[in-house]
Amino acid sequence: MNNLKITKIKESRASSIDFDNLSFGKTFTDHMYVADYIDGEWTNMEIRPLENLSVHPGNLAWHYGQSIFEGMKATRDEAGTPLLFRPEEHIYRLNASARRMCMPEISEEMFLEAVHSLVKLEKDWIPSPEGSALYIRPFMFATDEAIGVRPSDTYKFIICTLPVGPYYPKPVKLKAEETYIRAAQGGVGEAKTAGNYAASLYPAKLAKEEGYDQIMWLDAKEFKYVQEVGTMNIFFVIGDEVITPATTGTILKGITRKTIIEILKDEGYKVTERPITIDEVVEANKKGELKEVFGTGTAAVIAVVDEIKFRDYVMHLNPDNYIVAKLAKSTINGLRNRTIADTRGWVVEAGATIDA
Ligand code: COI
């Protein structure tokens, strides 16, 4: 693919950014990638200066929610080479979300060209401090101008990039939720679609009022099985077993989740993907066997949990004693800055195959 048009800004804002004090999600880089889906094909692929979009009020995405996205990160090694982590996994998942939401798929070639070209262009925006990265936000939404519930015929695919610090700078407190649900079997829980996050906002607000950072979702049928946290997948270390809920349709198939499972298995841990009930977590805590709880996600990376509330029972944990979460975090961060050798082919140089 060589039809990507690139228009560069005159002067980058990168030199005005304090990369040592980045919060998450507030600063956008100079450029964005944009493509249109018209007449059954992707066209108008372009990287251009970041700007507002002009959108018709009847935009179908706003009314009926055809909107999906991904979250990826670019890092750099000590020599400053920009790096991507398992980028192809993100197009597989974006396309799975697209199928579920009745949206068009994107070829792996088009997606990788877009990500590589944009990150290569924005390489001066990749922060080097530990725990920070260039967050990459590919997203697609419907653009037909109409009122009426039907799939759109036209779409936009955009990628923005943002230098970010840690999503959770402190240990996280979770509330196990028994009134609201995130996803039911047969629903859209496995898709990375905007509505899943919108639905989490009100319960998360109530949890915040009680002093909790996020919801730990239970299954929609029995409020029994742990699912995930609103912003990440969840892992428990009980005795010598590392457990994460099996993804059976209602849980986002996290790429960091998958990565951590592989890393921990290679390190010799017994890692099990299986149903886990909140009662099992409570019982393990009562017996002193609940050793660690941590979340995984692109934004969160590895976020340690220091408190979980279920009904009136509050579990206090001490992340200072966590061994598995520390190993997971140092390994994924080490792979991402190439201080740990990548033997699995996960780390790729951004722009290595692009002429841009
Ligand atoms: C990510 O981890 O990349 C997400 O999209 C989740 C969101 C909390 C930022």
Short mmCIF file of C-alpha atoms and ligand atoms in Angstrom, two decimals:
data_model
loop_
_atom_site.label_atom_id
_atom_site.label_comp_id
_atom_site.label_asym_id
_atom_site.label_seq_id
_atom_site.Cartn_x
_atom_site.Cartn_y
_atom_site.Cartn_z
CA MET A 1 0.00 0.00 0.00
CA ASN A 2 1.61 3.24 -1.03
CA ASN A 3 -1.37 5.57 -1.35
CA LEU A 4 -1.08 7.05 2.12
CA LYS A 5 -1.00 10.83 1.86
CA ILE A 6 1.03 12.55 4.59
CA THR A 7 0.71 16.25 5.39
CA LYS A 8 3.04 17.39 8.16
CA ILE A 9 2.53 20.32 10.50
CA LYS A 10 5.02 23.18 10.23
CA GLU A 11 6.27 23.03 13.80
CA SER A 12 5.77 20.22 16.31
CA ARG A 13 4.44 21.00 19.80
CA ALA A 14 6.46 18.10 21.24
CA SER A 15 9.26 20.29 22.63
CA SER A 16 6.76 22.16 24.86
CA ILE A 17 5.57 18.99 26.65
CA ASP A 18 6.73 18.00 30.14
CA PHE A 19 7.17 14.27 29.52
CA ASP A 20 8.08 13.67 33.19
CA ASN A 21 4.66 14.80 34.43
CA LEU A 22 2.11 13.36 32.05
CA SER A 23 -1.39 12.53 33.13
CA PHE A 24 -3.41 10.04 31.13
CA GLY A 25 -5.41 11.02 28.07
CA LYS A 26 -5.14 14.80 28.03
CA THR A 27 -2.40 15.60 25.51
CA PHE A 28 -2.74 14.73 21.83
CA THR A 29 0.18 14.71 19.40
CA ASP A 30 0.50 16.82 16.26
CA HIS A 31 -1.06 14.47 13.70
CA MET A 32 -3.86 11.97 13.18
CA TYR A 33 -4.56 9.24 10.65
CA VAL A 34 -7.95 9.33 8.90
CA ALA A 35 -9.61 6.99 6.37
CA ASP A 36 -13.16 6.80 5.00
CA TYR A 37 -15.30 3.79 4.19
CA ILE A 38 -17.38 4.66 1.12
CA ASP A 39 -19.05 2.40 -1.48
CA GLY A 40 -17.83 -0.74 0.23
CA GLU A 41 -14.14 0.11 0.47
CA TRP A 42 -11.62 2.03 2.52
CA THR A 43 -10.33 5.14 0.81
CA ASN A 44 -8.84 8.63 1.44
CA MET A 45 -6.10 7.26 3.72
CA GLU A 46 -4.29 10.23 5.10
CA ILE A 47 -2.10 11.46 7.93
CA ARG A 48 -2.70 15.12 8.59
CA PRO A 49 -2.43 17.68 11.37
CA LEU A 50 -4.78 17.00 14.29
CA GLU A 51 -7.95 19.03 13.89
CA ASN A 52 -11.64 19.02 14.79
CA LEU A 53 -14.01 17.06 12.60
CA SER A 54 -17.09 18.50 11.02
CA VAL A 55 -19.93 16.04 11.58
CA HIS A 56 -23.60 16.14 10.58
CA PRO A 57 -26.09 16.08 13.52
CA GLY A 58 -27.67 12.94 12.07
CA ASN A 59 -24.41 11.00 12.35
CA LEU A 60 -25.58 7.42 12.97
CA ALA A 61 -22.84 6.65 15.49
CA TRP A 62 -24.19 9.27 17.86
CA HIS A 63 -27.72 7.92 17.72
CA TYR A 64 -27.28 4.14 17.58
CA GLY A 65 -23.77 3.57 18.85
CA GLN A 66 -21.76 1.98 16.04
CA SER A 67 -18.44 2.96 17.54
CA ILE A 68 -15.47 0.70 18.29
CA PHE A 69 -11.90 1.30 19.32
CA GLU A 70 -8.55 -0.14 20.34
CA GLY A 71 -5.85 0.90 22.77
CA MET A 72 -2.18 0.25 21.99
CA LYS A 73 1.13 1.68 23.17
CA ALA A 74 4.40 2.67 21.56
CA THR A 75 7.56 2.82 23.64
CA ARG A 76 11.22 3.40 22.88
CA ASP A 77 14.40 1.50 23.65
CA GLU A 78 17.51 3.08 25.14
CA ALA A 79 18.74 4.06 21.67
CA GLY A 80 15.46 5.88 21.06
CA THR A 81 14.06 3.40 18.51
CA PRO A 82 10.25 3.57 18.51
CA LEU A 83 8.67 0.21 19.32
CA LEU A 84 5.23 -1.36 19.02
CA PHE A 85 3.98 -4.30 21.05
CA ARG A 86 2.01 -7.08 19.30
CA PRO A 87 0.34 -4.63 16.89
CA GLU A 88 -1.31 -7.34 14.77
CA GLU A 89 -3.29 -8.52 17.84
CA HIS A 90 -5.08 -5.19 17.81
CA ILE A 91 -6.34 -5.49 14.26
CA TYR A 92 -7.59 -9.01 14.96
CA ARG A 93 -9.56 -7.66 17.93
CA LEU A 94 -10.73 -4.50 16.15
CA ASN A 95 -12.11 -6.68 13.35
CA ALA A 96 -13.83 -8.96 15.87
CA SER A 97 -15.48 -5.87 17.38
CA ALA A 98 -16.38 -4.67 13.86
CA ARG A 99 -18.10 -7.97 13.02
CA ARG A 100 -20.18 -7.89 16.20
CA MET A 101 -21.20 -4.27 15.65
CA CYS A 102 -22.02 -4.82 11.96
CA MET A 103 -19.17 -2.56 10.82
CA PRO A 104 -16.60 -3.05 8.05
CA GLU A 105 -13.31 -4.80 8.72
CA ILE A 106 -9.91 -3.30 7.98
CA SER A 107 -7.13 -5.27 6.33
CA GLU A 108 -4.10 -6.05 8.47
CA GLU A 109 -1.96 -4.32 5.84
CA MET A 110 -3.93 -1.06 5.99
CA PHE A 111 -4.01 -1.07 9.80
CA LEU A 112 -0.30 -1.77 10.21
CA GLU A 113 0.66 0.82 7.61
CA ALA A 114 -1.42 3.39 9.46
CA VAL A 115 -0.03 2.61 12.91
CA HIS A 116 3.59 2.28 11.80
CA SER A 117 3.49 5.47 9.73
CA LEU A 118 1.82 7.57 12.41
CA VAL A 119 4.08 6.37 15.24
CA LYS A 120 7.17 6.86 13.09
CA LEU A 121 6.06 10.42 12.37
CA GLU A 122 5.26 11.11 16.05
CA LYS A 123 8.35 9.39 17.47
CA ASP A 124 9.51 12.52 19.30
CA TRP A 125 6.31 12.29 21.33
CA ILE A 126 7.17 8.88 22.82
CA PRO A 127 8.02 9.54 26.45
CA SER A 128 10.96 7.70 27.99
CA PRO A 129 10.18 7.78 31.75
CA GLU A 130 9.32 4.34 33.22
CA GLY A 131 5.56 3.71 33.15
CA SER A 132 4.87 6.24 30.40
CA ALA A 133 4.27 5.57 26.69
CA LEU A 134 2.70 6.90 23.54
CA TYR A 135 -0.90 5.69 23.75
CA ILE A 136 -2.37 4.85 20.35
CA ARG A 137 -6.13 5.12 19.95
CA PRO A 138 -7.46 3.60 16.70
CA PHE A 139 -11.25 3.99 16.44
CA MET A 140 -14.03 3.59 13.91
CA PHE A 141 -17.51 5.05 13.85
CA ALA A 142 -20.56 5.23 11.58
CA THR A 143 -20.97 8.40 9.52
CA ASP A 144 -24.24 8.02 7.59
CA GLU A 145 -26.49 11.03 8.07
CA ALA A 146 -29.83 9.49 8.96
CA ILE A 147 -32.30 8.69 11.71
CA GLY A 148 -33.39 5.04 11.83
CA VAL A 149 -31.88 1.92 13.34
CA ARG A 150 -29.75 0.25 10.68
CA PRO A 151 -26.07 -0.28 10.01
CA SER A 152 -24.37 2.71 8.44
CA ASP A 153 -23.04 2.40 4.89
CA THR A 154 -20.18 4.83 5.57
CA TYR A 155 -17.58 4.99 8.35
CA LYS A 156 -14.50 6.85 9.46
CA PHE A 157 -11.40 5.16 10.84
CA ILE A 158 -9.12 7.46 12.80
CA ILE A 159 -5.97 6.99 14.85
CA CYS A 160 -4.90 9.54 17.44
CA THR A 161 -1.80 9.31 19.60
CA LEU A 162 -1.23 10.68 23.10
CA PRO A 163 1.85 10.68 25.33
CA VAL A 164 0.63 9.24 28.66
CA GLY A 165 1.77 8.57 32.19
CA PRO A 166 0.38 5.69 34.27
CA TYR A 167 -3.41 5.20 34.14
CA TYR A 168 -3.45 4.16 37.81
CA PRO A 169 -0.53 5.82 39.61
CA LYS A 170 -1.74 4.30 42.93
CA PRO A 171 -3.07 0.86 43.97
CA VAL A 172 -6.70 0.42 42.96
CA LYS A 173 -9.74 -0.15 45.18
CA LEU A 174 -12.56 -2.22 43.70
CA LYS A 175 -16.20 -2.69 44.53
CA ALA A 176 -17.82 -5.99 43.48
CA GLU A 177 -21.10 -4.91 41.88
CA GLU A 178 -24.39 -6.66 42.61
CA THR A 179 -26.96 -4.25 41.19
CA TYR A 180 -25.67 -3.26 37.75
CA ILE A 181 -24.14 -5.45 35.06
CA ARG A 182 -21.53 -4.87 32.37
CA ALA A 183 -22.42 -7.61 29.90
CA ALA A 184 -24.78 -10.53 29.50
CA GLN A 185 -24.20 -13.70 27.51
CA GLY A 186 -25.05 -12.95 23.88
CA GLY A 187 -24.49 -9.21 24.34
CA VAL A 188 -21.57 -7.07 23.24
CA GLY A 189 -19.28 -7.55 26.25
CA GLU A 190 -16.48 -9.04 24.16
CA ALA A 191 -16.51 -6.12 21.70
CA LYS A 192 -14.45 -3.02 22.42
CA THR A 193 -17.39 -0.76 21.76
CA ALA A 194 -18.08 2.64 23.27
CA GLY A 195 -21.42 1.63 24.83
CA ASN A 196 -19.76 -0.87 27.18
CA TYR A 197 -17.80 1.99 28.72
CA ALA A 198 -20.80 4.35 28.77
CA ALA A 199 -22.80 1.72 30.67
CA SER A 200 -20.06 1.50 33.31
CA LEU A 201 -20.04 5.21 34.13
CA TYR A 202 -23.03 5.43 36.46
CA PRO A 203 -22.18 2.37 38.59
CA ALA A 204 -18.53 3.56 38.67
CA LYS A 205 -19.70 6.99 39.86
CA LEU A 206 -21.66 5.36 42.70
CA ALA A 207 -18.62 3.26 43.59
CA LYS A 208 -16.45 6.40 43.65
CA GLU A 209 -18.85 8.02 46.09
CA GLU A 210 -18.12 5.06 48.39
CA GLY A 211 -14.36 5.55 47.96
CA TYR A 212 -13.73 2.91 45.27
CA ASP A 213 -11.81 3.52 42.03
CA GLN A 214 -13.62 1.02 39.85
CA ILE A 215 -16.25 -1.68 39.65
CA MET A 216 -15.37 -5.35 39.69
CA TRP A 217 -18.14 -6.76 37.51
CA LEU A 218 -19.94 -10.02 38.34
CA ASP A 219 -21.86 -12.09 35.79
CA ALA A 220 -25.27 -10.81 34.68
CA LYS A 221 -27.23 -13.99 35.48
CA GLU A 222 -26.29 -14.92 39.03
CA PHE A 223 -24.00 -12.10 40.22
CA LYS A 224 -21.66 -14.89 41.19
CA TYR A 225 -18.76 -15.14 38.76
CA VAL A 226 -16.10 -12.43 38.54
CA GLN A 227 -15.86 -10.95 35.04
CA GLU A 228 -13.48 -8.00 34.72
CA VAL A 229 -12.92 -4.45 35.94
CA GLY A 230 -14.32 -1.57 33.89
CA THR A 231 -10.88 -0.66 32.60
CA MET A 232 -8.93 -3.92 32.72
CA ASN A 233 -8.98 -7.72 33.06
CA ILE A 234 -8.46 -9.17 36.51
CA PHE A 235 -6.06 -11.75 38.00
CA PHE A 236 -6.10 -13.42 41.44
CA VAL A 237 -3.25 -15.29 43.06
CA ILE A 238 -4.76 -17.88 45.40
CA GLY A 239 -2.24 -20.20 47.01
CA ASP A 240 0.07 -21.18 44.17
CA GLU A 241 -2.52 -20.72 41.41
CA VAL A 242 -2.80 -17.60 39.25
CA ILE A 243 -6.43 -17.37 38.14
CA THR A 244 -8.11 -15.12 35.61
CA PRO A 245 -11.74 -15.47 34.51
CA ALA A 246 -12.14 -17.44 31.27
CA THR A 247 -13.33 -15.28 28.37
CA THR A 248 -16.57 -16.92 27.31
CA GLY A 249 -18.33 -14.08 25.53
CA THR A 250 -18.90 -11.45 28.20
CA ILE A 251 -15.31 -10.43 28.93
CA LEU A 252 -12.98 -8.33 26.83
CA LYS A 253 -10.19 -10.47 25.38
CA GLY A 254 -7.35 -8.35 26.71
CA ILE A 255 -4.08 -8.44 24.81
CA THR A 256 -2.17 -7.59 27.98
CA ARG A 257 -4.17 -10.37 29.69
CA LYS A 258 -3.06 -12.85 27.01
CA THR A 259 0.53 -11.58 27.22
CA ILE A 260 0.70 -11.92 31.01
CA ILE A 261 -0.74 -15.45 30.89
CA GLU A 262 2.04 -16.44 28.47
CA ILE A 263 4.77 -14.69 30.47
CA LEU A 264 3.71 -16.24 33.77
CA LYS A 265 3.33 -19.72 32.27
CA ASP A 266 6.84 -19.41 30.80
CA GLU A 267 8.08 -18.41 34.27
CA GLY A 268 6.66 -21.69 35.60
CA TYR A 269 3.52 -20.39 37.28
CA LYS A 270 0.33 -22.40 37.26
CA VAL A 271 -1.99 -20.02 35.39
CA THR A 272 -5.61 -21.03 35.02
CA GLU A 273 -8.31 -19.42 32.89
CA ARG A 274 -11.49 -20.58 34.54
CA PRO A 275 -14.72 -19.36 36.13
CA ILE A 276 -14.00 -17.88 39.55
CA THR A 277 -16.77 -16.90 41.95
CA ILE A 278 -16.69 -13.92 44.27
CA ASP A 279 -17.36 -16.43 47.10
CA GLU A 280 -14.12 -18.24 46.24
CA VAL A 281 -12.25 -14.93 46.44
CA VAL A 282 -13.85 -14.10 49.80
CA GLU A 283 -13.18 -17.60 51.21
CA ALA A 284 -9.55 -17.46 50.04
CA ASN A 285 -9.19 -14.08 51.74
CA LYS A 286 -10.67 -15.41 54.98
CA LYS A 287 -8.23 -18.32 54.92
CA GLY A 288 -5.27 -16.02 54.19
CA GLU A 289 -4.77 -17.63 50.77
CA LEU A 290 -5.63 -14.61 48.60
CA LYS A 291 -2.10 -13.39 47.97
CA GLU A 292 -2.48 -10.92 45.12
CA VAL A 293 -5.09 -9.21 42.98
CA PHE A 294 -4.09 -7.19 39.95
CA GLY A 295 -5.58 -5.88 36.73
CA THR A 296 -4.12 -5.95 33.23
CA GLY A 297 -4.83 -3.67 30.29
CA THR A 298 -3.08 -1.57 27.69
CA ALA A 299 -3.80 1.62 29.59
CA ALA A 300 -3.41 0.13 33.07
CA VAL A 301 -0.50 -2.21 32.15
CA ILE A 302 -0.41 -4.02 35.54
CA ALA A 303 -2.47 -2.24 38.21
CA VAL A 304 -2.22 -3.69 41.70
CA VAL A 305 -5.40 -3.86 43.80
CA ASP A 306 -5.25 -3.13 47.52
CA GLU A 307 -8.91 -3.37 48.48
CA ILE A 308 -12.05 -5.20 47.31
CA LYS A 309 -15.48 -4.69 48.81
CA PHE A 310 -18.19 -7.30 48.40
CA ARG A 311 -21.41 -6.48 50.27
CA ASP A 312 -20.24 -5.56 53.77
CA TYR A 313 -17.05 -7.55 53.55
CA VAL A 314 -13.90 -5.60 52.77
CA MET A 315 -10.72 -7.41 51.73
CA HIS A 316 -7.49 -5.54 52.39
CA LEU A 317 -4.41 -6.59 50.47
CA ASN A 318 -0.82 -5.45 50.59
CA PRO A 319 0.67 -4.84 47.12
CA ASP A 320 4.11 -4.28 48.71
CA ASN A 321 4.21 -8.06 49.15
CA TYR A 322 3.12 -8.92 45.61
CA ILE A 323 5.56 -11.11 43.71
CA VAL A 324 3.62 -12.22 40.63
CA ALA A 325 2.29 -8.75 39.75
CA LYS A 326 5.79 -7.26 40.12
CA LEU A 327 7.28 -9.91 37.86
CA ALA A 328 4.51 -9.40 35.29
CA LYS A 329 5.00 -5.65 35.30
CA SER A 330 8.78 -5.64 35.15
CA THR A 331 8.73 -8.23 32.35
CA ILE A 332 6.22 -6.43 30.13
CA ASN A 333 7.93 -3.07 30.73
CA GLY A 334 11.35 -4.64 30.10
CA LEU A 335 10.15 -6.16 26.83
CA ARG A 336 8.69 -2.82 25.81
CA ASN A 337 11.94 -0.93 26.31
CA ARG A 338 14.09 -3.85 25.16
CA THR A 339 15.99 -4.19 28.43
CA ILE A 340 14.61 -7.74 28.35
CA ALA A 341 15.25 -9.70 25.16
CA ASP A 342 12.12 -10.43 23.15
CA THR A 343 12.24 -14.12 22.28
CA ARG A 344 8.60 -14.32 21.18
CA GLY A 345 8.51 -11.78 18.33
CA TRP A 346 6.18 -9.43 20.21
CA VAL A 347 8.22 -6.23 19.89
CA VAL A 348 8.52 -4.58 16.48
CA GLU A 349 10.26 -1.40 15.44
CA ALA A 350 7.70 1.22 14.43
CA GLY A 351 8.13 2.22 10.83
CA ALA A 352 10.62 -0.56 10.07
CA THR A 353 8.65 -1.62 7.03
CA ILE A 354 7.30 1.79 6.03
CA ASP A 355 8.86 4.27 3.61
CA ALA A 356 7.09 7.30 5.14
C1 COI B 1 -7.08 0.43 27.20
O1 COI B 1 -6.63 -0.23 28.13
O2 COI B 1 -6.37 0.76 26.26
C2 COI B 1 -8.48 0.86 27.18
O3 COI B 1 -9.00 1.11 26.14
C3 COI B 1 -9.21 1.02 28.44
C4 COI B 1 -9.47 2.42 28.84
C5 COI B 1 -9.65 2.42 30.30
C6 COI B 1 -8.46 3.45 28.48
#
